[in-house]
Short mmCIF file of C-alpha atoms in Angstrom, two decimals:
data_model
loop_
_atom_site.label_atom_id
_atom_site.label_comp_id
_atom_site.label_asym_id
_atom_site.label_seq_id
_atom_site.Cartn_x
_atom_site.Cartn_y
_atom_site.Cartn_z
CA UNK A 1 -13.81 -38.94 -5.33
CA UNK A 2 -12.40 -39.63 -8.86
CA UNK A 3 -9.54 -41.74 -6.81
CA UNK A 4 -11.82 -43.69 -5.33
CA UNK A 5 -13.73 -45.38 -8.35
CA UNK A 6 -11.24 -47.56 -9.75
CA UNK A 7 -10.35 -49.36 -6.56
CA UNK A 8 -14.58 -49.14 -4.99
CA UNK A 9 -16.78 -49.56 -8.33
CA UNK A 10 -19.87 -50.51 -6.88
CA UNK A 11 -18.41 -51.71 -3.39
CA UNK A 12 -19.50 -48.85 -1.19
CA UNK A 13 -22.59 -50.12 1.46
CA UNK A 14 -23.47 -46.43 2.29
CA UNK A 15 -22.47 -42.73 1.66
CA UNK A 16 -22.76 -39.50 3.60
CA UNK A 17 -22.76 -36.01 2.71
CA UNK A 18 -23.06 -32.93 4.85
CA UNK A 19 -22.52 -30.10 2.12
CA UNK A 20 -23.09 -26.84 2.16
CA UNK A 21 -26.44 -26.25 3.48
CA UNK A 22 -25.69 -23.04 1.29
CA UNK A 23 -27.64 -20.73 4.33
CA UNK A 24 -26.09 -17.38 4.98
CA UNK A 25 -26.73 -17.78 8.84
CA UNK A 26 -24.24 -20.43 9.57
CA UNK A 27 -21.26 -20.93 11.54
CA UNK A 28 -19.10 -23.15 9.08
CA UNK A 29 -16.27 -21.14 7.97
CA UNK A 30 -16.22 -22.89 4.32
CA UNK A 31 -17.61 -21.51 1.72
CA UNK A 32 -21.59 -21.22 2.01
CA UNK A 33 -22.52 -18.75 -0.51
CA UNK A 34 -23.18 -20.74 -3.57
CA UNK A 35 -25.24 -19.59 -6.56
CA UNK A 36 -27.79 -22.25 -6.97
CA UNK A 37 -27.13 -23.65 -10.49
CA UNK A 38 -23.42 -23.88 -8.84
CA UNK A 39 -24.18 -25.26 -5.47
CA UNK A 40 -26.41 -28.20 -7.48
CA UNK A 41 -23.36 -28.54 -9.69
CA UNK A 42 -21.40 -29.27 -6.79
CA UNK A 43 -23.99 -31.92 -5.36
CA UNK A 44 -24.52 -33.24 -8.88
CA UNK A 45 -20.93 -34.02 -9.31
CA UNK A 46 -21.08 -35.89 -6.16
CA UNK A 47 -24.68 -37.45 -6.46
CA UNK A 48 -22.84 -39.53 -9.73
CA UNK A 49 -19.53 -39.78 -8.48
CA UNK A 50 -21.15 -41.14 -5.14
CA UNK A 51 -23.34 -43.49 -7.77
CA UNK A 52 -20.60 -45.34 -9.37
CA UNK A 53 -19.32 -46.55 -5.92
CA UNK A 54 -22.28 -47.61 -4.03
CA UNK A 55 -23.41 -51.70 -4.78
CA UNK A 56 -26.33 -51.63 -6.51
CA UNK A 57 -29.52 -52.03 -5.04
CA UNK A 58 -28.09 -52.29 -1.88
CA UNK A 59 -26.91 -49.14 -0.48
CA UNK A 60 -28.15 -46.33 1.49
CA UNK A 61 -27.54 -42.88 0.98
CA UNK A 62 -27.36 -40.21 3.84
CA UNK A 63 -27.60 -36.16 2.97
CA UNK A 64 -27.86 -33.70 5.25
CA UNK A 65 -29.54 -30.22 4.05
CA UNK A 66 -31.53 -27.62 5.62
CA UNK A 67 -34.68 -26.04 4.04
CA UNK A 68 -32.64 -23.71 1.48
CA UNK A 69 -31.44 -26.20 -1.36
CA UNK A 70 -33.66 -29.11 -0.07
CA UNK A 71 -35.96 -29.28 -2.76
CA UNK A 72 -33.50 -28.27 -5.45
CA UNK A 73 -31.13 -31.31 -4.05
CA UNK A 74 -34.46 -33.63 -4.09
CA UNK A 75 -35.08 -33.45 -7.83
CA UNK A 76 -31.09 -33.43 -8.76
CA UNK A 77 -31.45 -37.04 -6.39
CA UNK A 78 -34.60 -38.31 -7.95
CA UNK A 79 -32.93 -37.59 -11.92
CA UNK A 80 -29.54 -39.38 -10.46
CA UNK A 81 -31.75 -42.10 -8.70
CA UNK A 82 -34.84 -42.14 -10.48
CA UNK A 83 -35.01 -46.22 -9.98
CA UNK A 84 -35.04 -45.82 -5.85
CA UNK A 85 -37.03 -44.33 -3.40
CA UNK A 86 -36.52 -41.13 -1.76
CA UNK A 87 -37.55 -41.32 2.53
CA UNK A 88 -37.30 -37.46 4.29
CA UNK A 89 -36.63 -37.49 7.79
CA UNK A 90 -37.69 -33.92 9.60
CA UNK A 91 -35.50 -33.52 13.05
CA UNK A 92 -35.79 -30.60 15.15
CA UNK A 93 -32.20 -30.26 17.81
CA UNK A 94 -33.06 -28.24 20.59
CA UNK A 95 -29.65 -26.21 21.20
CA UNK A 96 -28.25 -23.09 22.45
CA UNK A 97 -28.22 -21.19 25.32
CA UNK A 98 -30.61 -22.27 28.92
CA UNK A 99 -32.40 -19.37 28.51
CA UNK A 100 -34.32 -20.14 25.39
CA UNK A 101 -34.33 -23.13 22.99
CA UNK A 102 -33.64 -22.68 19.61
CA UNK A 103 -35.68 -24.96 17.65
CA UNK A 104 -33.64 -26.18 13.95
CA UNK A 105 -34.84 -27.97 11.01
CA UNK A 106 -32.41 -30.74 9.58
CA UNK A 107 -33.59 -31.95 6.67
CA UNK A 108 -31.88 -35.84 5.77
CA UNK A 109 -32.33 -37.45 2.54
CA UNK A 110 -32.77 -41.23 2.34
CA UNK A 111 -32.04 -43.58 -0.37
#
């Protein structure tokens, strides 16, 4: 991200993040084990990189997050944005096999 802010300063409409939901149970092979202090270093870092890029007062922000870190990542966005306002979105995805639905929580963030 550090590459990008001399060329985008405050020229980015909109960011997305997927991280790390940081949830033992899923299927991403990356790394999804995080200590919390580290895992909220990791978003942190990418909160105030992401910051610095977006046009102020005229962005939106997308991050997607399950239930684990969701309210950790909440306050680390409200300290990084404390000036905008914070909308959650709840979507349950029906998925899996015919034979019985899986019901999942995605939790999205919006600036």
């Amino acid at each position: 991200m550090e590459l990008l802010q001399e060329k985008y300063r405050e020229q980015v409409k909109c960011i997305y993040i997927d991280p790390p939901y940081n949830a033992k149970s899923s299927e991403i092979l990356y790394k999804n084990t995080f200590k919390h202090a580290s895992w909220l270093s990791l978003m942190n870092d990418r909160l105030v990189g992401g910051k610095r890029l977006l046009i102020p007062d005229n962005f939106v922000q997308f991050i997607a997050i399950d239930e684990i870190e969701q309210e950790l990542l909440g306050q680390d966005i409200s300290r990084v944005f404390p000036e905008n306002k914070k909308i959650v979105l709840v979507l349950f995805i029906i998925r899996e096999d015919n034979k019985e639905r899986i019901y999942r929580t995605l939790m999205n963030l919006l600036l």
